[in-house]
């Protein structure tokens, strides 16, 4: 990955309103029941095909949102280890460390510990390994993350409509467990993680791997992510359309509507 790519937005910097998992599961059940009732009454027979055959989703900052601000988490855990930095300064240090050029090919190699250890130390001024491990393990648990409102329902509706789904993420090896914890792992036809495939967005290879795994051509798919360089520029470089999260689409309902109600390409 070129040094400029290291300035891509961090998944821990973005939060969005999210619904509790129990509420999401209830919404899915109600949605599925309505679809079945509609089909039984003769509805859905003339449903147009989806506008896209495949949806690629960024994880951190798009599909996964932190449950509370990262600086608040670093500070609250850090109090037990003597961290006294104000949250504002913790966030300043976090952004500074995350955006600094990374000398190696990948920021997230394996479990990502070498990279995240530097980020946590720069953000808080604390180099205590026990503190780092507690922070690291905190973000390895699904309770530290939330799905945006409507994500679960939208993914199921798209899957029911025949759209192939893939996660394409610059992330470490914690990602698969997080998707399982949040009960969305089984919805995806492919999960492509940079630390596993050896490429980070915006490298074209990571997008091509995802498209190959779901069997959809770039011209028939769309990618949704939150970073202009890593997501939009990377996807567009191989002829893959990209919608920026928070700009082109602001909710998962927006994604669903653009895929299911737009005329096919």
Short mmCIF file of C-alpha atoms in Angstrom, two decimals:
data_model
loop_
_atom_site.label_atom_id
_atom_site.label_comp_id
_atom_site.label_asym_id
_atom_site.label_seq_id
_atom_site.Cartn_x
_atom_site.Cartn_y
_atom_site.Cartn_z
CA UNK A 1 0.00 0.00 0.00
CA UNK A 2 1.46 3.41 -0.90
CA UNK A 3 2.09 5.79 2.04
CA UNK A 4 -0.81 8.02 0.99
CA UNK A 5 -3.22 5.18 1.60
CA UNK A 6 -2.32 5.27 5.28
CA UNK A 7 -4.41 8.42 5.60
CA UNK A 8 -7.62 6.49 4.95
CA UNK A 9 -10.27 7.07 7.60
CA UNK A 10 -10.16 4.86 10.63
CA UNK A 11 -13.13 2.59 11.38
CA UNK A 12 -13.05 3.72 15.01
CA UNK A 13 -13.65 7.37 14.12
CA UNK A 14 -17.20 7.05 12.80
CA UNK A 15 -20.36 6.51 14.77
CA UNK A 16 -23.92 6.30 13.54
CA UNK A 17 -27.31 5.73 15.18
CA UNK A 18 -27.75 2.02 15.61
CA UNK A 19 -30.52 -0.25 16.78
CA UNK A 20 -30.14 -2.97 19.44
CA UNK A 21 -29.64 -6.43 17.99
CA UNK A 22 -32.87 -7.73 19.50
CA UNK A 23 -34.83 -4.96 17.83
CA UNK A 24 -33.12 -5.63 14.51
CA UNK A 25 -33.94 -9.32 14.69
CA UNK A 26 -37.54 -8.47 15.47
CA UNK A 27 -37.67 -6.16 12.47
CA UNK A 28 -36.28 -8.92 10.28
CA UNK A 29 -38.93 -11.35 11.48
CA UNK A 30 -41.72 -8.84 10.78
CA UNK A 31 -40.26 -8.00 7.38
CA UNK A 32 -40.00 -11.66 6.44
CA UNK A 33 -43.56 -12.30 7.56
CA UNK A 34 -44.87 -9.42 5.44
CA UNK A 35 -43.03 -10.70 2.40
CA UNK A 36 -44.46 -14.19 2.88
CA UNK A 37 -47.97 -12.82 3.31
CA UNK A 38 -47.56 -10.70 0.20
CA UNK A 39 -46.37 -13.70 -1.81
CA UNK A 40 -49.27 -15.80 -0.57
CA UNK A 41 -51.73 -13.14 -1.72
CA UNK A 42 -50.27 -13.11 -5.20
CA UNK A 43 -47.88 -10.20 -4.59
CA UNK A 44 -44.32 -10.01 -5.84
CA UNK A 45 -45.02 -11.83 -9.12
CA UNK A 46 -43.96 -8.85 -11.21
CA UNK A 47 -41.00 -7.72 -9.13
CA UNK A 48 -38.29 -6.23 -11.31
CA UNK A 49 -34.77 -7.67 -11.08
CA UNK A 50 -32.26 -5.82 -8.88
CA UNK A 51 -30.35 -2.97 -10.49
CA UNK A 52 -27.10 -4.60 -9.36
CA UNK A 53 -26.16 -8.24 -9.05
CA UNK A 54 -23.62 -7.68 -6.31
CA UNK A 55 -23.10 -5.42 -3.29
CA UNK A 56 -19.66 -4.97 -1.74
CA UNK A 57 -19.59 -3.37 1.71
CA UNK A 58 -16.81 -1.76 3.68
CA UNK A 59 -16.81 -2.90 7.33
CA UNK A 60 -15.44 -0.38 9.83
CA UNK A 61 -17.17 2.98 9.51
CA UNK A 62 -19.88 1.63 7.20
CA UNK A 63 -21.33 -1.72 8.26
CA UNK A 64 -19.71 -1.59 11.70
CA UNK A 65 -20.00 1.50 13.90
CA UNK A 66 -18.37 1.90 17.31
CA UNK A 67 -20.86 1.75 20.17
CA UNK A 68 -19.30 4.77 21.90
CA UNK A 69 -16.56 7.27 20.96
CA UNK A 70 -13.09 5.77 20.83
CA UNK A 71 -11.56 8.48 23.04
CA UNK A 72 -14.17 7.80 25.71
CA UNK A 73 -13.34 4.09 25.62
CA UNK A 74 -9.58 4.65 25.73
CA UNK A 75 -9.97 7.03 28.67
CA UNK A 76 -12.37 4.90 30.71
CA UNK A 77 -10.23 1.76 30.39
CA UNK A 78 -7.07 3.80 30.87
CA UNK A 79 -8.05 5.21 34.25
CA UNK A 80 -7.08 1.88 35.81
CA UNK A 81 -3.62 2.24 34.27
CA UNK A 82 -2.96 5.88 35.14
CA UNK A 83 -4.12 7.45 31.88
CA UNK A 84 -5.09 11.07 32.63
CA UNK A 85 -5.15 12.64 29.16
CA UNK A 86 -8.38 14.50 28.33
CA UNK A 87 -10.49 12.80 25.70
CA UNK A 88 -9.92 15.65 23.24
CA UNK A 89 -6.15 15.11 23.37
CA UNK A 90 -6.58 11.34 23.14
CA UNK A 91 -8.53 11.79 19.91
CA UNK A 92 -5.93 14.19 18.53
CA UNK A 93 -3.19 11.64 19.22
CA UNK A 94 -5.29 8.84 17.78
CA UNK A 95 -5.86 10.68 14.49
CA UNK A 96 -2.19 11.67 14.30
CA UNK A 97 -1.00 8.09 14.78
CA UNK A 98 -3.58 6.59 12.43
CA UNK A 99 -2.80 9.00 9.60
CA UNK A 100 1.00 8.68 9.86
CA UNK A 101 2.67 6.80 6.97
CA UNK A 102 3.05 3.10 7.75
CA UNK A 103 6.40 1.76 6.53
CA UNK A 104 5.21 -1.77 5.88
CA UNK A 105 3.09 -3.07 3.02
CA UNK A 106 0.03 -3.64 5.22
CA UNK A 107 -1.10 -1.84 8.34
CA UNK A 108 -3.19 -4.82 9.38
CA UNK A 109 -0.93 -7.85 9.30
CA UNK A 110 -2.46 -10.85 11.03
CA UNK A 111 -4.09 -9.67 14.22
CA UNK A 112 -2.93 -6.09 13.67
CA UNK A 113 -1.33 -5.78 17.10
CA UNK A 114 1.90 -4.03 15.99
CA UNK A 115 -0.08 -1.24 14.31
CA UNK A 116 -2.69 -0.83 17.03
CA UNK A 117 -0.06 -0.86 19.81
CA UNK A 118 1.52 2.23 18.26
CA UNK A 119 -1.86 3.93 17.84
CA UNK A 120 -2.95 3.31 21.45
CA UNK A 121 0.41 4.47 22.88
CA UNK A 122 0.44 7.64 20.76
CA UNK A 123 -3.18 8.44 21.64
CA UNK A 124 -2.89 7.97 25.39
CA UNK A 125 0.81 8.19 26.26
CA UNK A 126 0.48 4.82 27.98
CA UNK A 127 2.76 1.95 26.92
CA UNK A 128 1.55 -0.55 29.52
CA UNK A 129 1.04 -3.82 27.63
CA UNK A 130 -1.82 -4.90 29.90
CA UNK A 131 -3.63 -1.67 29.07
CA UNK A 132 -3.11 -2.20 25.35
CA UNK A 133 -4.38 -5.77 25.56
CA UNK A 134 -7.53 -4.70 27.38
CA UNK A 135 -8.26 -2.07 24.72
CA UNK A 136 -7.46 -4.52 21.92
CA UNK A 137 -9.73 -7.22 23.35
CA UNK A 138 -12.50 -4.68 23.94
CA UNK A 139 -12.70 -4.07 20.19
CA UNK A 140 -12.52 -7.81 19.50
CA UNK A 141 -15.99 -8.22 21.01
CA UNK A 142 -19.21 -7.48 19.17
CA UNK A 143 -20.53 -5.47 22.14
CA UNK A 144 -18.06 -2.70 21.20
CA UNK A 145 -19.76 -2.29 17.82
CA UNK A 146 -23.21 -1.67 16.41
CA UNK A 147 -24.91 -2.13 13.06
CA UNK A 148 -26.50 0.96 11.51
CA UNK A 149 -30.28 1.07 11.74
CA UNK A 150 -31.87 -1.18 9.13
CA UNK A 151 -28.65 -2.95 8.11
CA UNK A 152 -29.82 -6.43 9.11
CA UNK A 153 -33.19 -6.07 7.37
CA UNK A 154 -31.66 -4.59 4.21
CA UNK A 155 -29.09 -7.37 3.88
CA UNK A 156 -31.77 -10.03 4.16
CA UNK A 157 -34.01 -8.31 1.64
CA UNK A 158 -31.16 -7.98 -0.85
CA UNK A 159 -30.15 -11.58 -0.33
CA UNK A 160 -33.77 -12.72 -0.85
CA UNK A 161 -33.79 -10.72 -4.10
CA UNK A 162 -30.75 -12.63 -5.37
CA UNK A 163 -28.11 -9.95 -4.81
CA UNK A 164 -24.69 -11.40 -3.97
CA UNK A 165 -23.18 -9.81 -0.85
CA UNK A 166 -19.54 -9.36 0.15
CA UNK A 167 -17.59 -7.53 2.83
CA UNK A 168 -14.39 -5.89 1.54
CA UNK A 169 -12.44 -4.41 4.42
CA UNK A 170 -9.07 -3.13 5.52
CA UNK A 171 -9.15 -4.90 8.87
CA UNK A 172 -7.27 -7.38 11.00
CA UNK A 173 -8.24 -10.93 11.88
CA UNK A 174 -10.83 -9.85 14.46
CA UNK A 175 -13.32 -8.98 11.75
CA UNK A 176 -14.82 -12.43 11.15
CA UNK A 177 -15.63 -12.88 14.84
CA UNK A 178 -17.19 -9.41 15.01
CA UNK A 179 -19.50 -10.21 12.10
CA UNK A 180 -20.47 -13.45 13.84
CA UNK A 181 -21.09 -11.64 17.13
CA UNK A 182 -23.41 -9.23 15.33
CA UNK A 183 -25.26 -12.07 13.59
CA UNK A 184 -24.54 -10.97 10.02
CA UNK A 185 -21.67 -13.24 9.01
CA UNK A 186 -23.94 -15.84 7.40
CA UNK A 187 -25.58 -13.24 5.15
CA UNK A 188 -22.42 -12.71 3.10
CA UNK A 189 -21.37 -14.80 0.15
CA UNK A 190 -17.79 -13.63 0.67
CA UNK A 191 -15.81 -11.89 3.41
CA UNK A 192 -12.56 -10.42 2.09
CA UNK A 193 -10.21 -9.09 4.78
CA UNK A 194 -7.00 -7.26 3.89
CA UNK A 195 -4.95 -9.03 6.55
CA UNK A 196 -5.92 -12.38 5.02
CA UNK A 197 -5.53 -11.65 1.30
CA UNK A 198 -2.45 -9.42 1.50
CA UNK A 199 -3.95 -6.35 -0.19
CA UNK A 200 -5.50 -3.20 1.28
CA UNK A 201 -7.94 -0.85 -0.40
CA UNK A 202 -7.47 1.05 -2.68
CA UNK A 203 -5.45 -1.77 -4.29
CA UNK A 204 -7.52 -3.18 -7.18
CA UNK A 205 -6.68 -6.73 -6.21
CA UNK A 206 -8.83 -6.75 -3.08
CA UNK A 207 -11.91 -5.64 -5.03
CA UNK A 208 -11.20 -8.17 -7.79
CA UNK A 209 -10.91 -10.97 -5.23
CA UNK A 210 -14.31 -10.07 -3.78
CA UNK A 211 -15.95 -9.92 -7.21
CA UNK A 212 -14.41 -13.26 -8.20
CA UNK A 213 -15.69 -14.88 -5.01
CA UNK A 214 -19.26 -13.75 -5.57
CA UNK A 215 -19.14 -14.33 -9.32
CA UNK A 216 -20.26 -10.85 -10.36
CA UNK A 217 -18.61 -8.53 -12.90
CA UNK A 218 -17.52 -5.07 -11.79
CA UNK A 219 -20.02 -3.43 -14.13
CA UNK A 220 -22.87 -5.32 -12.44
CA UNK A 221 -21.90 -4.54 -8.84
CA UNK A 222 -21.66 -1.56 -6.51
CA UNK A 223 -19.40 -0.90 -3.54
CA UNK A 224 -20.40 1.11 -0.46
CA UNK A 225 -17.71 2.57 1.79
CA UNK A 226 -16.85 5.69 3.75
CA UNK A 227 -13.50 6.74 2.32
CA UNK A 228 -12.96 8.78 -0.84
CA UNK A 229 -9.54 7.29 -1.56
CA UNK A 230 -9.68 3.74 -0.26
CA UNK A 231 -13.26 3.04 -1.32
CA UNK A 232 -14.34 5.30 -4.16
CA UNK A 233 -11.03 5.73 -5.99
CA UNK A 234 -10.10 2.08 -5.48
CA UNK A 235 -13.44 0.78 -6.75
CA UNK A 236 -13.68 3.20 -9.66
CA UNK A 237 -10.20 2.18 -10.83
CA UNK A 238 -11.55 -1.23 -11.85
CA UNK A 239 -14.85 0.04 -13.23
CA UNK A 240 -16.80 -0.61 -10.03
CA UNK A 241 -19.37 2.00 -9.00
CA UNK A 242 -19.04 3.28 -5.43
CA UNK A 243 -21.50 5.07 -3.17
CA UNK A 244 -19.93 6.94 -0.28
CA UNK A 245 -21.55 6.20 3.07
CA UNK A 246 -22.79 9.41 4.64
CA UNK A 247 -22.89 11.24 1.30
CA UNK A 248 -24.36 9.21 -1.57
CA UNK A 249 -26.25 6.93 0.81
CA UNK A 250 -26.97 7.76 4.45
CA UNK A 251 -28.97 4.72 5.57
CA UNK A 252 -29.21 1.08 4.64
CA UNK A 253 -32.72 1.81 3.42
CA UNK A 254 -31.11 4.11 0.84
CA UNK A 255 -28.90 1.24 -0.30
CA UNK A 256 -31.88 -1.12 -0.54
CA UNK A 257 -33.98 1.36 -2.49
CA UNK A 258 -31.25 2.17 -5.00
CA UNK A 259 -30.61 -1.51 -5.68
CA UNK A 260 -34.17 -2.83 -5.67
CA UNK A 261 -36.17 0.04 -7.15
CA UNK A 262 -33.76 1.41 -9.76
CA UNK A 263 -33.95 0.08 -13.32
CA UNK A 264 -31.33 -2.63 -13.94
CA UNK A 265 -28.18 -1.54 -15.72
#
